[in-house]
Short mmCIF file of C-alpha atoms and ligand atoms in Angstrom, two decimals:
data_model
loop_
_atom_site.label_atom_id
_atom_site.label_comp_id
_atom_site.label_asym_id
_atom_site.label_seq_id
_atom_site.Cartn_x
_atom_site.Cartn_y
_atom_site.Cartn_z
CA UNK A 75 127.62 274.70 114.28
CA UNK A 76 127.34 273.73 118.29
CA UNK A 77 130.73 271.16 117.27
CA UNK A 78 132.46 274.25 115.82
CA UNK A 79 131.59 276.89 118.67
CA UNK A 80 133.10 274.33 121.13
CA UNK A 81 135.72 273.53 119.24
CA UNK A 82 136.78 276.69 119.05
CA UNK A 83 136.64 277.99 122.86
CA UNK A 84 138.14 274.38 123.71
CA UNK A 85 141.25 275.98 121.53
CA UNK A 86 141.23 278.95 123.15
CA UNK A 87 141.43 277.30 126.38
CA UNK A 88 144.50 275.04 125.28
CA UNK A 89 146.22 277.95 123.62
CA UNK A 90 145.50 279.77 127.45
CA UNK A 91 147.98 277.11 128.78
CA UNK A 92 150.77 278.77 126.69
CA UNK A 93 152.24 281.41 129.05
CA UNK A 94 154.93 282.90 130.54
CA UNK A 95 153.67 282.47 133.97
CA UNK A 96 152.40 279.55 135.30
CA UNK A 97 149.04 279.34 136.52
CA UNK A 98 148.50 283.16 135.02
CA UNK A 99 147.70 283.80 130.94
CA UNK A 100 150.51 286.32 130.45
CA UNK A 101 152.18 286.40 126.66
CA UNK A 102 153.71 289.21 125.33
CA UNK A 103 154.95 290.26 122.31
CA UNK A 104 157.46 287.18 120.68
CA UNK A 105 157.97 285.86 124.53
CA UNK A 106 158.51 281.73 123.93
CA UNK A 107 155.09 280.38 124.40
CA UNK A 108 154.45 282.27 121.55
CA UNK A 109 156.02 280.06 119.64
CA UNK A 110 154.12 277.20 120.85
CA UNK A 111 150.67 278.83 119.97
CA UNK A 112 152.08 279.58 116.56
CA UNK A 113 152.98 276.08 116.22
CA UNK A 114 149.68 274.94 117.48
CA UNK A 115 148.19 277.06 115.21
CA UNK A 116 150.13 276.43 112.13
CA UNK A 117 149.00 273.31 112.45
CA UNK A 118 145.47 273.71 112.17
CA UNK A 119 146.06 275.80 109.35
CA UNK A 120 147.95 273.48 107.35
CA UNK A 121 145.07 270.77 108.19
CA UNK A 122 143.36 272.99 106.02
CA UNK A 123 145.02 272.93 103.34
CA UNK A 124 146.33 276.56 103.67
CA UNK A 125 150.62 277.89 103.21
CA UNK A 126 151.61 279.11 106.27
CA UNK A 127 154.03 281.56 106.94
CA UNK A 128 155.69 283.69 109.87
CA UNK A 129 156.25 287.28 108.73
CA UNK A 130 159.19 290.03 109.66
CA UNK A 131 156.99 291.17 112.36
CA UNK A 132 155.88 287.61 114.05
CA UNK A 133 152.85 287.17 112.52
CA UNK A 134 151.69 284.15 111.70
CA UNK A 135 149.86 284.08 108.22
CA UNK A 136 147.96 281.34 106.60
CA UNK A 137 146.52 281.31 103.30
CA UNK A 138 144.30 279.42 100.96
CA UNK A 139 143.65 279.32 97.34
CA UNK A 140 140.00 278.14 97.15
CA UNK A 141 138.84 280.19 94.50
CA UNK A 142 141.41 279.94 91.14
CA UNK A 143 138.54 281.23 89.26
CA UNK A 144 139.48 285.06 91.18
CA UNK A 145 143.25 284.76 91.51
CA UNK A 146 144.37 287.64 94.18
CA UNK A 147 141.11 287.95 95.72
CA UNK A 148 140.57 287.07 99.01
CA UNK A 149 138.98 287.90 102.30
CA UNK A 150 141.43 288.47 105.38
CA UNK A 151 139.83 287.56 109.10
CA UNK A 152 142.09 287.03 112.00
CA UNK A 153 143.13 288.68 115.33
CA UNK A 154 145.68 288.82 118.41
CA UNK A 155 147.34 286.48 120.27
CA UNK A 156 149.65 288.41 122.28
CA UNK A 157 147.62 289.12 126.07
CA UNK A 158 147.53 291.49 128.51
CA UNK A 159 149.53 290.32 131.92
CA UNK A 160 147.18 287.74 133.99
CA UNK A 161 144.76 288.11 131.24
CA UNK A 162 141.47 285.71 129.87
CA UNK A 163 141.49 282.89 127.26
CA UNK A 164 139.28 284.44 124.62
CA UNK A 165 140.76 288.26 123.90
CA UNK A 166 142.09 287.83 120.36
CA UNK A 167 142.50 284.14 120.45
CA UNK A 168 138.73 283.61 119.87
CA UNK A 169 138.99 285.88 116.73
CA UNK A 170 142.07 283.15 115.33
CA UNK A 171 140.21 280.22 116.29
CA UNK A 172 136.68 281.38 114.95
CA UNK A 173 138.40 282.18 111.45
CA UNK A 174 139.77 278.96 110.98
CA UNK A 175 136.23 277.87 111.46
CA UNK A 176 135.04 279.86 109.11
CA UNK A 177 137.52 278.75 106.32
CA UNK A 178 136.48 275.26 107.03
CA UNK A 179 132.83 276.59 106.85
CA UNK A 180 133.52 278.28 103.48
CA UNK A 181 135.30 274.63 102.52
CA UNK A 182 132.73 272.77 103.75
CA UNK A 183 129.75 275.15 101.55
CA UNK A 184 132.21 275.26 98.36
CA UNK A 185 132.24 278.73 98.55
CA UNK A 186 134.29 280.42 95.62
CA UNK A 187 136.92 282.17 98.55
CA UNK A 188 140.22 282.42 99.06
CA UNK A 189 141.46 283.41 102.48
CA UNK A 190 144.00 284.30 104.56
CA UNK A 191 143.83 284.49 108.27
CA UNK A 192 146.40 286.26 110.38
CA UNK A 193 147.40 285.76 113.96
CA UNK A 194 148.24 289.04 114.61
CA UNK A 195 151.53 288.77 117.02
CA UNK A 196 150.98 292.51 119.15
CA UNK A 197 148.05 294.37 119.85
CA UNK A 198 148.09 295.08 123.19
CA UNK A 199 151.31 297.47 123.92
CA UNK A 200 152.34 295.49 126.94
CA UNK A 201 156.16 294.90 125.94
CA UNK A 202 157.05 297.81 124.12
CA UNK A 203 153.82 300.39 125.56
CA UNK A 204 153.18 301.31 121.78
CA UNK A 205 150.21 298.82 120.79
CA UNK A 206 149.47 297.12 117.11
CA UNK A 207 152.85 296.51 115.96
CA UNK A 208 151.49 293.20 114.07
CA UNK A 209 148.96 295.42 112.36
CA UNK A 210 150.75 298.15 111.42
CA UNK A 211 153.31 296.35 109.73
CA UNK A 212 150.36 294.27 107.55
CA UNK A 213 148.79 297.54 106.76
CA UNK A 214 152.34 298.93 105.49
CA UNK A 215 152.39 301.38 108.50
CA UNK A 216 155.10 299.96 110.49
CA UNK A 217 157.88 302.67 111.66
CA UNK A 218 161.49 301.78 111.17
CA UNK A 219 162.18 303.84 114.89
CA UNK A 220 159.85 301.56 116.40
CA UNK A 221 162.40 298.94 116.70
CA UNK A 222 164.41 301.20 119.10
CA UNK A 223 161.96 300.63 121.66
CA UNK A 224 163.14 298.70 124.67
CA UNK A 225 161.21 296.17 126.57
CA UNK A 226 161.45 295.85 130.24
CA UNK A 227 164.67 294.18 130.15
CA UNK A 228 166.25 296.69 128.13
CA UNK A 229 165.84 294.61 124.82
CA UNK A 230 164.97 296.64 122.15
CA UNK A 231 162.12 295.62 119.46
CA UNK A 232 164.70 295.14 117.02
CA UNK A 233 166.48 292.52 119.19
CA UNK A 234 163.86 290.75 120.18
CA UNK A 235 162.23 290.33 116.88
CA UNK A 236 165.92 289.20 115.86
CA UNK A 237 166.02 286.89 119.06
CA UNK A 238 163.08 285.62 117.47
CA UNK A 239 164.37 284.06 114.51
CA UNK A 240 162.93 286.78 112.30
CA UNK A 241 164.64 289.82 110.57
CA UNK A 242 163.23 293.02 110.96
CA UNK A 243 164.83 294.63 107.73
CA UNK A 244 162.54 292.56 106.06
CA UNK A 245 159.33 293.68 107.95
CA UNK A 246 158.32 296.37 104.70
CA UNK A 247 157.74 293.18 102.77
CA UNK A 248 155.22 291.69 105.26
CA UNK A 249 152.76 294.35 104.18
CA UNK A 250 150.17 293.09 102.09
CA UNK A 251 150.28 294.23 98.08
CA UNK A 252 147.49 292.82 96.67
CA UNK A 253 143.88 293.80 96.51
CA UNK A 254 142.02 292.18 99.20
CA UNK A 255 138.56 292.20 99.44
CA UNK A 256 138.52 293.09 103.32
CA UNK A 257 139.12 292.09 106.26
CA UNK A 258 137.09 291.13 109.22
CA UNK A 259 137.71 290.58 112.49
CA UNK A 260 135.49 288.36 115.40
CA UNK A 261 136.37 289.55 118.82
CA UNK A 262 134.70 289.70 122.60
CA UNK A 263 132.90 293.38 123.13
CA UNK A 264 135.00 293.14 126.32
CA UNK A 265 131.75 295.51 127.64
CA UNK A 266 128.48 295.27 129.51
CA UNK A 267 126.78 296.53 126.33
CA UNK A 268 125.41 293.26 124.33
CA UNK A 269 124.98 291.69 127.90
CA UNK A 270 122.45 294.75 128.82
CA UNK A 271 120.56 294.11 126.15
CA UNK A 272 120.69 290.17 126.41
CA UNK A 273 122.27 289.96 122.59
CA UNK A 274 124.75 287.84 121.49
CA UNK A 275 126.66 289.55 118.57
CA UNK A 276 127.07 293.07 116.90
CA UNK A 277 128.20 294.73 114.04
CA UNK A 278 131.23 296.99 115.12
CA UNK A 279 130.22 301.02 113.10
CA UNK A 280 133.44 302.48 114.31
CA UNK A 281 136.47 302.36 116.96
CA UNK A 282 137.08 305.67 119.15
CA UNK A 283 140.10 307.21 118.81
CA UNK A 284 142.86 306.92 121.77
CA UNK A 285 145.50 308.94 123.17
CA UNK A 286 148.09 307.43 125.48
CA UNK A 287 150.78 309.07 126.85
CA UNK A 288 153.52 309.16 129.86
CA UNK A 289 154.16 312.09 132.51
CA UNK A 290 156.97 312.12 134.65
CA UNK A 291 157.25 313.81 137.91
CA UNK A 292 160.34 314.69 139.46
CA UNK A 293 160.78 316.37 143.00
CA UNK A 294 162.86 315.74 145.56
CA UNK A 295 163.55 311.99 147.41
CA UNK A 296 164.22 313.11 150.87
CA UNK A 297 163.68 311.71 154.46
CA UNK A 298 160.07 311.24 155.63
CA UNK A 299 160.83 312.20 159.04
CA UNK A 300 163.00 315.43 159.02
CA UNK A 301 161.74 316.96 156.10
CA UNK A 302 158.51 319.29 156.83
CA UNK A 303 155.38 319.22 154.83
CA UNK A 304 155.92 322.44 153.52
CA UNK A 305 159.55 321.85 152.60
CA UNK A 306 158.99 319.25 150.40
CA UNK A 307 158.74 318.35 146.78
CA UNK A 308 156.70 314.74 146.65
CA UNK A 309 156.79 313.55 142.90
CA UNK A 310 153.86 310.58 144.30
CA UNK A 311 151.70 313.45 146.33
CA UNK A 312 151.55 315.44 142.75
CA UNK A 313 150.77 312.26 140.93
CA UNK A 314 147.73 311.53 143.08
CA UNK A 315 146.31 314.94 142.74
CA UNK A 316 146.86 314.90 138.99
CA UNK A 317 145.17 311.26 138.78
CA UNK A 318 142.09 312.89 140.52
CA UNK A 319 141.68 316.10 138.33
CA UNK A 320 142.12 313.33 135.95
CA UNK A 321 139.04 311.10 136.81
CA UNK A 322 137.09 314.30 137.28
CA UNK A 323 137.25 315.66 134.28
CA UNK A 324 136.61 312.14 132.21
CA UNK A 325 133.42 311.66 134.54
CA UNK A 326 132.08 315.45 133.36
CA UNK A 327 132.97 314.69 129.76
CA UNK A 328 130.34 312.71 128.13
CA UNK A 329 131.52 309.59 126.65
CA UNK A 330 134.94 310.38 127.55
CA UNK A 331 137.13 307.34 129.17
CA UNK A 332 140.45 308.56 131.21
CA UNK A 333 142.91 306.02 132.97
CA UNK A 334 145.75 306.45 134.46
CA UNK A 335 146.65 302.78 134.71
CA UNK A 336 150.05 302.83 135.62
CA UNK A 337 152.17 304.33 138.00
CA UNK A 338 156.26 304.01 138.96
CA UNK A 339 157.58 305.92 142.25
CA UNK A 340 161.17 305.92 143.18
CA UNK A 341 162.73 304.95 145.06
CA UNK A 342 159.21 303.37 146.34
CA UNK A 343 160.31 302.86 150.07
CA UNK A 344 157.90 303.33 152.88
CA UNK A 345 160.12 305.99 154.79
CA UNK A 346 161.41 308.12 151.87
CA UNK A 347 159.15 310.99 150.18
CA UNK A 348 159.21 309.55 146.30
CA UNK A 349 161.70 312.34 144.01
CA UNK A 350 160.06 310.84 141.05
CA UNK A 351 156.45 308.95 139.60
CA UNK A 352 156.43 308.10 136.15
CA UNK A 353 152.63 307.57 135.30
CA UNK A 354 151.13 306.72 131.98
CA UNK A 355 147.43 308.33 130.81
CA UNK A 356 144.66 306.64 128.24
CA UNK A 357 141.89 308.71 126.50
CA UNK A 358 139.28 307.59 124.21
CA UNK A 359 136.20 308.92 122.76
CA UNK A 360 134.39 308.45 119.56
CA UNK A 361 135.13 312.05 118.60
CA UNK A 362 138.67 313.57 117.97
CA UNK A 363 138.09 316.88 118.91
CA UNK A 364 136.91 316.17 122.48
CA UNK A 365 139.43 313.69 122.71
CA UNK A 366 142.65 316.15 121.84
CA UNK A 367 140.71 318.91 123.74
CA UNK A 368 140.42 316.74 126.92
CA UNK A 369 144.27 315.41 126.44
CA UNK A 370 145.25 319.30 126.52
CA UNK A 371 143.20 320.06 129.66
CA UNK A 372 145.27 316.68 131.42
CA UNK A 373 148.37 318.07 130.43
CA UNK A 374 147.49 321.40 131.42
CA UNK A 375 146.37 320.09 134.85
CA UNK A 376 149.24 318.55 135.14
CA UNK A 377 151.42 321.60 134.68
CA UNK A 378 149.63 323.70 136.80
CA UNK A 379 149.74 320.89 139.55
CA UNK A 380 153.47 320.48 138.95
CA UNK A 381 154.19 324.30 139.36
CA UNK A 382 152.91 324.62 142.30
CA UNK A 383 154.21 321.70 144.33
CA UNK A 384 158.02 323.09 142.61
CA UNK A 385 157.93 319.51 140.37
CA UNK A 386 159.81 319.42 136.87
CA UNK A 387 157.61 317.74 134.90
CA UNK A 388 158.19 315.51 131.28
CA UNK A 389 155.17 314.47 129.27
CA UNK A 390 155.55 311.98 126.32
CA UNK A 391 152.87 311.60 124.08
CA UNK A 392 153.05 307.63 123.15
CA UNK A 393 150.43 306.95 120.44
CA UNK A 394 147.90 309.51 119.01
CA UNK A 395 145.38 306.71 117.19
CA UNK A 396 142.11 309.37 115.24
CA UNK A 397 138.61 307.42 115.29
CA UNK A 398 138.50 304.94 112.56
CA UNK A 399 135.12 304.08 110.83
CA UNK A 400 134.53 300.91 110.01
CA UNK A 401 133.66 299.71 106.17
CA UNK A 402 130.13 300.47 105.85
CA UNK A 403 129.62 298.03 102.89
CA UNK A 404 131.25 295.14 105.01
CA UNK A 405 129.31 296.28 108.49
CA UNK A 406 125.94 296.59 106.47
CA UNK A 407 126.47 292.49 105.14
CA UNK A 408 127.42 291.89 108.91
CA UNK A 409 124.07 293.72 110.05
CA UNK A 410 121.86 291.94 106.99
CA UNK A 411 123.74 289.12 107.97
CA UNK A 412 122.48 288.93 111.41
CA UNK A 413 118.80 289.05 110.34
CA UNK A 414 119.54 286.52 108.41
CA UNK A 415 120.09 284.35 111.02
CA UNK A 416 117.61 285.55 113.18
CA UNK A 417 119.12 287.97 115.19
CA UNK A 418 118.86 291.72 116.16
CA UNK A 419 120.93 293.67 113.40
CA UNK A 420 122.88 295.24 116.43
CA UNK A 421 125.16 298.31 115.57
CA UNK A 422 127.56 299.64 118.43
CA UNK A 423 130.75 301.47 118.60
CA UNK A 424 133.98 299.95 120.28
CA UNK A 425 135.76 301.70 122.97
CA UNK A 426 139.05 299.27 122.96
CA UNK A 427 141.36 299.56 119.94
CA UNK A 428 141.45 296.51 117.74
CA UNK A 429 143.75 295.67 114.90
CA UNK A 430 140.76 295.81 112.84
CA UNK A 431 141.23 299.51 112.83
CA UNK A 432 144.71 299.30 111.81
CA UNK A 433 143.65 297.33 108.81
CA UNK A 434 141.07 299.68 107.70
CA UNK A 435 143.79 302.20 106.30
CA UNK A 436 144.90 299.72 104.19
CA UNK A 437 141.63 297.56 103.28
CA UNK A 438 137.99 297.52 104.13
CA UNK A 439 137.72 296.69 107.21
CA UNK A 440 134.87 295.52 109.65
CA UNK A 441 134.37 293.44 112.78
CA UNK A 442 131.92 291.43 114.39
CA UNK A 443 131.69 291.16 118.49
CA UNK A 444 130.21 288.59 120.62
CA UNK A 445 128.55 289.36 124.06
CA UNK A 446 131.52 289.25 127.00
CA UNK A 447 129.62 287.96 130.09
CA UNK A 448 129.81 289.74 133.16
CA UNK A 449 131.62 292.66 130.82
CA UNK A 450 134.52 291.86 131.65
CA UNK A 451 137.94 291.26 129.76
CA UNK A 452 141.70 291.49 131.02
CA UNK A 453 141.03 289.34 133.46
CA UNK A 454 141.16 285.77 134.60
CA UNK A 455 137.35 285.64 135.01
CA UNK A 456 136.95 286.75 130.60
CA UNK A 457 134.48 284.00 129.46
CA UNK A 458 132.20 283.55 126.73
CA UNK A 459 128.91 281.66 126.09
CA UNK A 460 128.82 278.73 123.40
CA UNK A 461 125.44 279.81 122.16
CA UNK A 462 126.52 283.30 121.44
CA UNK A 463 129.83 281.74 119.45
CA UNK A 464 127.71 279.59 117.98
CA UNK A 465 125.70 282.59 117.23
CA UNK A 466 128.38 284.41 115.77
CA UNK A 467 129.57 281.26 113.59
CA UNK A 468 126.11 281.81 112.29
CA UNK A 469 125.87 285.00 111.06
CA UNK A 470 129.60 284.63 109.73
CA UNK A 471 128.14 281.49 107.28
CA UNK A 472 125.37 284.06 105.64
CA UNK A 473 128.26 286.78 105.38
CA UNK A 474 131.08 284.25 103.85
CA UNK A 475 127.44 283.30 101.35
CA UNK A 476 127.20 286.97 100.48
CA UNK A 477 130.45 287.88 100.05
CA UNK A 478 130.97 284.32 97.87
CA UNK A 479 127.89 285.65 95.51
CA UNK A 480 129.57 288.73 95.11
CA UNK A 481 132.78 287.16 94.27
CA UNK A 482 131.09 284.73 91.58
ZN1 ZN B 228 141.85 292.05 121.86
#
């Protein structure tokens, strides 16, 4: 199992040298290095015997026939490998390399499964700001207005995907059709949790629902020198105060998380008061109600704020994503699964959005983190320790057993 763990964060650190920016891990959505990870990766899969395909919405998709004795049946595992800008090696990535381990593990045992494991080509929203495009269009939820979005450059999804080599008419037929029997995903907790309590892997109960949405300020550009204090109408000075009420109210909300993460001000020049700040806002908390409650108290903030300093204000609600349990059937194997290697039968919640939750409107779904060290993710500094991924390779060879039993 040690070979296998650092086999697969040795992969994760050569996929990390596929990037846009040298020296930084940066790939977004169908930018070119991704086609050098999928090639990378297609190529492990089809050491493994499995067909590999790249679907309408760029993900890449391999699959085995292990089992002919259950024709149609098979377990799905996989994750991301889009990143964040300037992000770590094992967000997503780990998830791909781990499953392919896993297949070869199920090989390996002659376990009666067939699998497929996706590389899920967007999870994070950085290209487009609307997150999961990959998974939504596996799980058969993928909007046909999505591909109006534009990118940065102006490109919109439905020329980039086209850019691409792909067609995005054909994106309906990438959902799956066929009865699966679930799908789990391995990913970092990308939080101090496991870390605080010195464990190496838990069984994911649920994801907490997320809100993210834009507001746009717009006052007045106007000289910084002639214009008086009480004369003017500063887009940035209203976006500061609103970011504040902001971080106030998530810190008297229990278990509510509030970021304003991003902010634009034009024209953005140190002697001109700022006419406009576009700024973007992300809530999550493991209930819906107190998340939609504390979204209407931001925007209503907001409104007041903007009122009074004589700002028009625009607010554009991006994604609206409820809390999505997690399989209980397939998280209680995880959980027996851990004691069956020996560990703590952890149970947590996570506070990031994962495909995995995506997937669970279409199949079972369930997921299986691995301690971050340090906490941290979406940054340079992300690690991982090859015990715990070893760890995790453990408790995924009594799952694969249990589901296999099941199968036969
Ligand atoms: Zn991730």
């Amino acid at each position: 199992m040690k070979e296998r763990a650092l086999r697969a964060i040795a992969e994760c650190e050569q996929i990390a040298a596929m990037t846009e920016e040298p020296g930084r891990i940066t790939r977004r959505f169908l930018t070119p290095p991704t086609h050098d990870v999928q090639a990378h990766l297609r190529r492990r899969m089809e050491n493994l015997g499995m067909a590999v395909h790249i679907d309408a919405a760029g993900n890449l998709r391999g699959r085995t026939n292990l089992a002919k004795q259950v024709p149609g049946k098979r377990l799905i595992l996989g994750s991301h490998i889009d990143t964040v800008p300037d992000a770590g090696a094992f967000d997503g990535v780990l998830g791909v390399t781990l499953a392919l381990e896993c297949v070869d593990l199920a090989r390996e045992k002659g376990l009666p499964l067939a699998f497929e494991v996706i590389a899920f080509s967007e999870e994070e929203g950085v290209r487009f700001g609307v997150p999961f495009l990959g998974s939504r269009a596996i799980a058969g939820r993928f909007d046909p207005a999505l591909l109006a979005l534009k990118d940065a450059e102006g490109l919109t999804l439905d020329e980039s995907i086209r850019a691409y080599g792909l067609d995005p008419g054909q994106i309906p037929a990438a959902a799956i059709d066929d009865d699966a029997l679930g799908f789990v995903e391995i990913h970092i907790e990308q939080g101090p949790v496991l870390e605080a309590e010195n464990l190496s892997v838990a069984a994911v109960t649920g994801i907490v629902g997320q809100t993210r949405l834009t507001i746009e300020l717009a006052g007045q550009a106007n000289h910084a020198g002639t214009t008086p204090m009480h004369l003017r109408r500063d887009a940035l000075a209203g976006a500061a105060e609103w970011i504040s009420a902001v971080e106030k109210l998530a810190k008297g909300t229990e278990g509510l998380v509030a970021t304003v993460g991003k902010i634009e001000a034009n024209p953005n020049a140190a002697n001109v008061i700022a006419g406009n700040a576009l700024l973007t806002l992300d809530v999550r908390h493991v209930h819906d109600a107190t998340r939609l409650a504390s979204v209407n108290t931001s925007i209503e903030m907001a409104n007041t704020i903007a009122a009074r300093r004589g700002l028009a204000i625009q607010c554009t609600r991006q994604m609206e994503q409820p809390a999505v349990s997690m399989d209980e059937r397939l998280t209680a194997y995880l959980a027996d699964a851990m004691e069956a290697a020996d560990f703590p039968a952890k149970q947590m919640p996570s506070g990031a959005g994962h495909d995995a939750m995506v997937m669970a409107s279409r199949v079972p779904a369930a997921m299986l983190f691995l301690r971050s060290p340090g906490g941290i993710s979406h940054s340079p500094t992300e690690t991982v320790r090859a015990e715990d991924v070893e760890a995790t390779l453990h408790v995924m060879r009594r799952f694969l057993e249990r589901i296999a039993g099941e199968v036969r």
